[in-house]
CSV table of C-alpha atoms (C1' of nucleotides) in Angstrom, one decimal:
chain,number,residue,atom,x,y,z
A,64,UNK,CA,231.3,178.5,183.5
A,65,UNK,CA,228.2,176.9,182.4
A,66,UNK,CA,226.5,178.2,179.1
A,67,UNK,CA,223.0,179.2,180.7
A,68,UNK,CA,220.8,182.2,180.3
A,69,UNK,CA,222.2,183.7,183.4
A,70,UNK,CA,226.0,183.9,182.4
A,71,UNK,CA,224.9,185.4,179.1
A,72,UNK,CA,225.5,189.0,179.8
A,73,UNK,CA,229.1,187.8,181.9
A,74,UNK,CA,230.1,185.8,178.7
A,75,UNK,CA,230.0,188.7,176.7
A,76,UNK,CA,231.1,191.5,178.4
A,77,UNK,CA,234.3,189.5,179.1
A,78,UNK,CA,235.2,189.8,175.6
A,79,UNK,CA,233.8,193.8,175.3
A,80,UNK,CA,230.3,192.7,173.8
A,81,UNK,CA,227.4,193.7,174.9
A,82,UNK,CA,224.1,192.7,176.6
A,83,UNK,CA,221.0,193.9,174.4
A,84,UNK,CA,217.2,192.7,174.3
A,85,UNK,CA,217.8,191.1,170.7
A,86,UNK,CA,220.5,189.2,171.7
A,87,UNK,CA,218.7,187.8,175.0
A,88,UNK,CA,215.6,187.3,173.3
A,89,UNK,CA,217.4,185.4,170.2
A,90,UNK,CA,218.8,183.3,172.9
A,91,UNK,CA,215.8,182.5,175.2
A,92,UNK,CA,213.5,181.4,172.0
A,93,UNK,CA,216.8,178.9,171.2
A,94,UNK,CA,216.8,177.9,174.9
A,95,UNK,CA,213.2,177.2,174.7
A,96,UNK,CA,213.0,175.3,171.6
A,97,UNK,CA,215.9,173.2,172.7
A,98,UNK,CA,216.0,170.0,171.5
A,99,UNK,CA,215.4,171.8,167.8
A,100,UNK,CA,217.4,172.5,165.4
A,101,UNK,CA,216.7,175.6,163.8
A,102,UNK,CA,217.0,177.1,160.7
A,103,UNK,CA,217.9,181.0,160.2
A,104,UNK,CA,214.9,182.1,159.4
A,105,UNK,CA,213.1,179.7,161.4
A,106,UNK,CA,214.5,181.6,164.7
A,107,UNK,CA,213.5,184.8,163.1
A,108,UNK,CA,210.4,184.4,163.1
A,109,UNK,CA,210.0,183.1,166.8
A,110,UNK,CA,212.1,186.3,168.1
A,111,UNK,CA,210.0,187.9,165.8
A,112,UNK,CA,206.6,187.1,167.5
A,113,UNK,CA,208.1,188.6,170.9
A,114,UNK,CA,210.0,191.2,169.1
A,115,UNK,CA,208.3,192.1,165.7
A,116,UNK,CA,210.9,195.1,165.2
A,117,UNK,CA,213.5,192.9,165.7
A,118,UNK,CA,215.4,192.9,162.2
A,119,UNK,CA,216.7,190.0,160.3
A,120,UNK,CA,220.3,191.1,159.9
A,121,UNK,CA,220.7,190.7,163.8
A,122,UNK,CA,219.9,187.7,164.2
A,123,UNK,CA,222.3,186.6,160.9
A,124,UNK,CA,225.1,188.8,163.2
A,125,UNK,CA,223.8,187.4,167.0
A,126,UNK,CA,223.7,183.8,165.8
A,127,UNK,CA,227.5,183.6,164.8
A,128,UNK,CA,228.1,185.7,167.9
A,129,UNK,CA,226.7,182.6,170.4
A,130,UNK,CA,228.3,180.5,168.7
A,131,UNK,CA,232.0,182.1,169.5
A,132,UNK,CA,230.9,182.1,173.1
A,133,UNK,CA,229.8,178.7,172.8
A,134,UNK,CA,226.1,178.8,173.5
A,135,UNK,CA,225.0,177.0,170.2
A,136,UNK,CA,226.3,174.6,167.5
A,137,UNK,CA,226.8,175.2,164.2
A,138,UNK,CA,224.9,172.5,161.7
A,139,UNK,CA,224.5,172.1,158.2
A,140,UNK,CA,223.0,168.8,156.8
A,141,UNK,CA,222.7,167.8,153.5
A,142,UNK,CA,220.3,170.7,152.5
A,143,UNK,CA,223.1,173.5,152.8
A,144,UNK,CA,220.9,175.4,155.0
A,145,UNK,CA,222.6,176.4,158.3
A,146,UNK,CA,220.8,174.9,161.6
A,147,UNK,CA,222.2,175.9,165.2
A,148,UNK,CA,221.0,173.9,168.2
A,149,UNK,CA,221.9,174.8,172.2
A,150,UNK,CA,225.3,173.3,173.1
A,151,UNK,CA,225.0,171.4,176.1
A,152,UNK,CA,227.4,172.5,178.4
A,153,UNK,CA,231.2,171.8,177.0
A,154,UNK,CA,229.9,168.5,175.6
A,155,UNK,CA,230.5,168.9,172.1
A,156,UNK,CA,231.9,165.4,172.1
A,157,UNK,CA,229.1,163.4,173.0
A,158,UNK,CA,225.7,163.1,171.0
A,159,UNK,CA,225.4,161.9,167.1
A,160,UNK,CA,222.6,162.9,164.9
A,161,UNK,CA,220.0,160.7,163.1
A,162,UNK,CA,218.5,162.5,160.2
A,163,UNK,CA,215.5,160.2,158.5
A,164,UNK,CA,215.5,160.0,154.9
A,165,UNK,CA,211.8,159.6,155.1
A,166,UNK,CA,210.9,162.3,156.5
A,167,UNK,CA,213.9,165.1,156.9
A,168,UNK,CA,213.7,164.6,160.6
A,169,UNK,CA,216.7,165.3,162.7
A,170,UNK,CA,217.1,163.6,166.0
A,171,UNK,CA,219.9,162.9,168.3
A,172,UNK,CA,221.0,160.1,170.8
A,173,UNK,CA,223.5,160.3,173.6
A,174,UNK,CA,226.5,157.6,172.8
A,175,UNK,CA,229.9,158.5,172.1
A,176,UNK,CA,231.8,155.5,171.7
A,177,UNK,CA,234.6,156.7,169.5
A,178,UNK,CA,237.5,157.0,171.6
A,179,UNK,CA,239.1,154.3,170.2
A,180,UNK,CA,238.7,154.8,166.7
A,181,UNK,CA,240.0,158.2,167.7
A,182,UNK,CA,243.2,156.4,168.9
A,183,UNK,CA,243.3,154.4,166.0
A,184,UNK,CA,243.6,157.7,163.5
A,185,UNK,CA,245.6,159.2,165.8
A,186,UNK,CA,248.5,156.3,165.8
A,187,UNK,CA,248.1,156.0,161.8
A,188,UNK,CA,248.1,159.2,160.5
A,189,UNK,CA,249.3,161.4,163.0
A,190,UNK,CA,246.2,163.3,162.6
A,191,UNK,CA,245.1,164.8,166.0
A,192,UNK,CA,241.7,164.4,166.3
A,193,UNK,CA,240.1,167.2,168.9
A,194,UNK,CA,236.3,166.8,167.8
A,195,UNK,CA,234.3,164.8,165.7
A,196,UNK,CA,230.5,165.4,164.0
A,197,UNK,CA,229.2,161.8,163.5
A,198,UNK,CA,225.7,161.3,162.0
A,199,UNK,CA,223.2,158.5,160.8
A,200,UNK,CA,221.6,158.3,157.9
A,201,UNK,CA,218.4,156.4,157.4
A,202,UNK,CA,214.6,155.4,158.2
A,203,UNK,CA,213.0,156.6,161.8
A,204,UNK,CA,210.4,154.0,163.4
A,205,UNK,CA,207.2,156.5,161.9
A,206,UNK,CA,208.8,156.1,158.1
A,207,UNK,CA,209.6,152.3,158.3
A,208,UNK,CA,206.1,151.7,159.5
A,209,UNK,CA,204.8,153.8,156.4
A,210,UNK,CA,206.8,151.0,154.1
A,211,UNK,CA,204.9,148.1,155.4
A,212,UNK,CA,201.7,149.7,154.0
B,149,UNK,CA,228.2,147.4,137.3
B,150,UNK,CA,231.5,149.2,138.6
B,151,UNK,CA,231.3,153.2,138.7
B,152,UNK,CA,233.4,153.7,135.8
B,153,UNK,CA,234.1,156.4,133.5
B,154,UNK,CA,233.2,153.7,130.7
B,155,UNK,CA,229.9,152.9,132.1
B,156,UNK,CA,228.6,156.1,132.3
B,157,UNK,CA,226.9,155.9,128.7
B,158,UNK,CA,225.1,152.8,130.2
B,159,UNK,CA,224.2,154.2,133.2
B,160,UNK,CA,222.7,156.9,131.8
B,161,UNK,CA,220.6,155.4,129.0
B,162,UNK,CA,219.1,153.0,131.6
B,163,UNK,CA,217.6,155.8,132.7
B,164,UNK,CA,216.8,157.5,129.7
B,165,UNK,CA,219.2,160.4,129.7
B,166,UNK,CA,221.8,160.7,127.0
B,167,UNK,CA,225.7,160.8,127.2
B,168,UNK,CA,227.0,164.2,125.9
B,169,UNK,CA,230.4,165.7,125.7
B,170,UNK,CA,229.9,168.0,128.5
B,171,UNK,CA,228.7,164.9,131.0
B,172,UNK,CA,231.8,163.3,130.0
B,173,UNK,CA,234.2,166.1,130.5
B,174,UNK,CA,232.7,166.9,133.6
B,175,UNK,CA,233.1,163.4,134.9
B,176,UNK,CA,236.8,162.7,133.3
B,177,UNK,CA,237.7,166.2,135.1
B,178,UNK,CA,236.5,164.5,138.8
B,179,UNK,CA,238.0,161.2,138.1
B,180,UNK,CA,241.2,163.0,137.2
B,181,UNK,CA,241.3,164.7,140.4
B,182,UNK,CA,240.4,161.9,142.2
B,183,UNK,CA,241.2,162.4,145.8
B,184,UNK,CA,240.4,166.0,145.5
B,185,UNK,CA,236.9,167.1,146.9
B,186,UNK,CA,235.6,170.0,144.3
B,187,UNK,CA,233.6,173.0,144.5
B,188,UNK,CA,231.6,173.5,141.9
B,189,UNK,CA,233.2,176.6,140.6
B,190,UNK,CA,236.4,174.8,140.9
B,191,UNK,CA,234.8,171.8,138.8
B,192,UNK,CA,233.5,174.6,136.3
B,193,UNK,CA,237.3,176.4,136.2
B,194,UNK,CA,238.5,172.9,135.4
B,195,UNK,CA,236.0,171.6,132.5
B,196,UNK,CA,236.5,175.0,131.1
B,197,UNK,CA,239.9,175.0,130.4
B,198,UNK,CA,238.8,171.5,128.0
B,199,UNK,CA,235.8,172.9,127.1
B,200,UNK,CA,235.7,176.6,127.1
B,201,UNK,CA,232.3,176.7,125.6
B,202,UNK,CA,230.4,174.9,128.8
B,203,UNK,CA,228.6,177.0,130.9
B,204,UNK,CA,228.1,176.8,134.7
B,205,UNK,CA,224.7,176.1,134.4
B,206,UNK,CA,225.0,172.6,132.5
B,207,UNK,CA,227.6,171.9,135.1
B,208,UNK,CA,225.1,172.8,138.1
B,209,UNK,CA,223.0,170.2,136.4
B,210,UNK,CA,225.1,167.8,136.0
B,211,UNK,CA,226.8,167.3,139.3
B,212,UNK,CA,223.1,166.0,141.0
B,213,UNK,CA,222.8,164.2,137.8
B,214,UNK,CA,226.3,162.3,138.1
B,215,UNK,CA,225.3,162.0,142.0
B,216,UNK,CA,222.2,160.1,141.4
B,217,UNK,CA,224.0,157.5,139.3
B,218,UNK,CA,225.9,157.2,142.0
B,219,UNK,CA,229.4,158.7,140.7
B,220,UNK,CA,229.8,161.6,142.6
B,221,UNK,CA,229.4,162.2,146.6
B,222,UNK,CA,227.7,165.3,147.7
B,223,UNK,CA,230.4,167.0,150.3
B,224,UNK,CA,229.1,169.8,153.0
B,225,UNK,CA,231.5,171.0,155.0
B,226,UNK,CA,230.8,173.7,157.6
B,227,UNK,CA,231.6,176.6,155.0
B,228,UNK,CA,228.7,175.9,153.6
B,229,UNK,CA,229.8,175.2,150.3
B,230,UNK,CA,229.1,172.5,148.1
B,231,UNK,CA,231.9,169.7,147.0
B,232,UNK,CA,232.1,166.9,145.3
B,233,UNK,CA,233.8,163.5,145.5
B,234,UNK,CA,234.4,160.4,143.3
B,235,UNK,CA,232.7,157.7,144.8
B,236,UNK,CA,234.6,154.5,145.5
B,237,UNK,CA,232.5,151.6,143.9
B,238,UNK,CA,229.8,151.5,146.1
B,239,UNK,CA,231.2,151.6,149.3
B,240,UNK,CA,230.0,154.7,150.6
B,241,UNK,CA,230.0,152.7,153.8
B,242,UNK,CA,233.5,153.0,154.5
B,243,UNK,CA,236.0,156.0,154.9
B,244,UNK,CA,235.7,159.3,156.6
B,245,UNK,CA,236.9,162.8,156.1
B,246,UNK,CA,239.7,164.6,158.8
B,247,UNK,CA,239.2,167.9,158.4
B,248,UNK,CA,242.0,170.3,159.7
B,249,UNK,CA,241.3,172.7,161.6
B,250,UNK,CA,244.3,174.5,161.1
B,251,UNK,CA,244.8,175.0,157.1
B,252,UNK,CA,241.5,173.7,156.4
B,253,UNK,CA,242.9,170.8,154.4
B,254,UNK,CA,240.3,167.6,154.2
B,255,UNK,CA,241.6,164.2,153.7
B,256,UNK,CA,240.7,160.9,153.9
B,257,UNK,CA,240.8,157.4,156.0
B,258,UNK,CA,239.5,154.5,155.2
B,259,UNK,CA,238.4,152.3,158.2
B,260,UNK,CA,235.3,152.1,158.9
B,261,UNK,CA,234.3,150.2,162.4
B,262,UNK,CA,230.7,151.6,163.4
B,263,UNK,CA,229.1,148.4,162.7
B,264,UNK,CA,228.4,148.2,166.8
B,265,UNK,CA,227.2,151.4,167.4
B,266,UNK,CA,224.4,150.9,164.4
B,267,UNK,CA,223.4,148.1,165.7
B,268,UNK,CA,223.2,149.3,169.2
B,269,UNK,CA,221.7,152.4,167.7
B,270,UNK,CA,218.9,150.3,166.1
B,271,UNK,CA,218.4,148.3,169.6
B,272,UNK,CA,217.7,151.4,171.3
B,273,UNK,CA,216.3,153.8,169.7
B,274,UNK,CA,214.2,152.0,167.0
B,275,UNK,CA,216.5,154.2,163.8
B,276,UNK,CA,217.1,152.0,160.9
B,277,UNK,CA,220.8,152.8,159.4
B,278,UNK,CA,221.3,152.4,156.5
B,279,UNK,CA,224.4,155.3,156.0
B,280,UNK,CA,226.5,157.2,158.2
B,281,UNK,CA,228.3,160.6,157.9
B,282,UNK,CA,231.8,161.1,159.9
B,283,UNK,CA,234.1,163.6,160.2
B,284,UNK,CA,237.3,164.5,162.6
B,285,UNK,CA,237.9,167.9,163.0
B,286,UNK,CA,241.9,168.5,164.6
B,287,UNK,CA,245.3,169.4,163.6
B,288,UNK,CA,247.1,167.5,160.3
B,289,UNK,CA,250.9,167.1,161.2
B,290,UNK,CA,251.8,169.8,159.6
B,291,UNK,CA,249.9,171.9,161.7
B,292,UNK,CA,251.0,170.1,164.6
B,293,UNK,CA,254.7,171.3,163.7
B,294,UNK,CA,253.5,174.9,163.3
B,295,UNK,CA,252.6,175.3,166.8
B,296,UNK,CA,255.8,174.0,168.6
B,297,UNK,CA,257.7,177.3,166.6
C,180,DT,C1',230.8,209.7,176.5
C,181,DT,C1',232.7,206.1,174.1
C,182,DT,C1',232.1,202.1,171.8
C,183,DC,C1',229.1,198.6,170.4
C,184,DT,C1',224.5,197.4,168.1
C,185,DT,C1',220.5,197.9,165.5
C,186,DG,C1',217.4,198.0,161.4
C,187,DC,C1',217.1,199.0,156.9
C,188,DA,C1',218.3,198.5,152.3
C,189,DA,C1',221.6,197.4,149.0
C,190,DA,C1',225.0,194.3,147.6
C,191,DG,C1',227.0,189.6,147.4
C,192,DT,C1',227.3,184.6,146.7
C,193,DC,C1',225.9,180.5,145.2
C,194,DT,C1',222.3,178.0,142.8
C,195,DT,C1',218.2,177.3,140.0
C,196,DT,C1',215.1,178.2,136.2
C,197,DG,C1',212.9,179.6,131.5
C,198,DC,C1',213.7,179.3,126.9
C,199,DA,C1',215.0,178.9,122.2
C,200,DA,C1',218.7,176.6,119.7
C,201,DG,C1',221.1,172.4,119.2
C,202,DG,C1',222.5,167.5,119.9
C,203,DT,C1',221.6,162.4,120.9
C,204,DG,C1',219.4,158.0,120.3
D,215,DC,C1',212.0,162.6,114.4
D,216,DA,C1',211.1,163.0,119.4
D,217,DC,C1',213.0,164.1,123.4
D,218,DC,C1',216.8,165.4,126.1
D,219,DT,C1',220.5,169.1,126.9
D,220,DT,C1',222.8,173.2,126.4
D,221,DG,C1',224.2,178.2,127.2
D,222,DC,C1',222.6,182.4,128.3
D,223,DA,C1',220.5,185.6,131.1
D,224,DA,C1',217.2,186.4,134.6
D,225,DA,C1',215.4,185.1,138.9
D,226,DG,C1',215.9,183.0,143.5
D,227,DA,C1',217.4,181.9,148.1
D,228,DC,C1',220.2,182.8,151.7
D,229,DT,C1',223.7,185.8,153.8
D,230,DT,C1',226.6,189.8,154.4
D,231,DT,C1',227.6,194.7,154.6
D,232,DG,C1',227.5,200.0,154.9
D,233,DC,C1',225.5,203.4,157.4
D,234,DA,C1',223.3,206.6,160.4
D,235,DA,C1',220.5,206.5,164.5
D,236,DG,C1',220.2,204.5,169.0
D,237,DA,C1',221.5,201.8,173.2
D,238,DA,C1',224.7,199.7,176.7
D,239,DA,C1',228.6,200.2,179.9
DNA sequence: TTTCTTGCAAAGTCTTTGCAAGGTG
DNA sequence: CACCTTGCAAAGACTTTGCAAGAAA
């Protein structure tokens, strides 16, 4: 079943949760904002702007919530603040992220290209390998341009 | 210069901080446990039982401290929590971390093999790497053999 | 009606900071 | 001696929890 809006409700009363206006609205602002990755409070305070009685505690509870059900990922970079971003439908397996250590920002590009290495770990260590969180470290176009200066 | 326990008075005075008992201890502790990746609380447990007089503080100070010299190895993993890793001479550029899914256990490989997806990275998108982050989330053997019970 | 959720406030965790006393170069 | 560090305690930032009132199925 695709994770969209519409299956929201389905999603969660399969597992005896429920459908409320917090968590719908919690998810719509992430939907929206999609190709962000948002911190905690950052999505509090766009819920908060459609739903100002909205408290902070249910988003902290809602955000793990869509997570279980698979409508967002879980990140945390290097500032040990907790991001989530929409999961694109069941592909948790296919798109890296480039954080800029210029600027902090976080972008993300659409390879995969591991499989073998995969194979490769598999064969040597017997680990079995079911995901992988692959990210890049360095300068985006904007700060490189800023070093020429 | 080699990351060495014995070059960390050298280090450090290039840069105009100064070598005390507590710097050392904390660094002797990390190299002891080499493959381990620490908490800091577990770091502070462990320079305590030398040093019973530290407090957590100086050690809170110290781990960004030994980081920047380029020592240590920050760690996030998705607890959230802070760790810490002896760095190999310099190579930061070449191992990455499986981390078991099953008992939570985090160990490491050492190949390294992105060199083609940088560079196709740079071709396309313009992001100029200069460090990568990866990690394999699965099943350690062990935890394999727990399953077929 | 039953069970799940919410908002609030209090409590927790981990981390950082201010400061006077003490150590290092 | 000048400046850096320490240990302590207080303050901070982020997150979780207990609970009574309220909403969803």
């Amino acid at each position: 079943m695709p994770k969209t809006q519409a299956n929201l409700k389905a999603q969660l009363n399969t597992e005896g949760y429920k459908l409320t206006p917090q968590r719908k609205a919690i998810l719509d602002i992430l939907i929206k904002q999609r190709c962000k990755h948002l911190k905690c409070d950052e999505i509090y305070q766009l819920v908060r702007s459609k739903m100002p009685s909205i408290g902070i505690a249910t988003v902290y509870r809602t955000l793990p919530l869509l997570e279980k059900m698979g409508f967002l990922n879980r990140i945390l970079l290097d500032d040990g603040l907790v991001r989530y971003e929409v999961s694109t439908q069941g592909e948790n397996h296919s798109h890296h992220h480039m954080i800029c250590t210029g600027c902090g920002e976080l972008s993300e590009i659409e390879v995969d290209m591991l499989d073998d290495l995969e194979k490769q770990i598999q064969k040597t260590t017997g680990f079995l390998v079911q995901n992988h969180s692959l990210r890049f470290y360095g300068l985006c176009q904007k700060c490189q341009g800023k070093l020429n200066t």
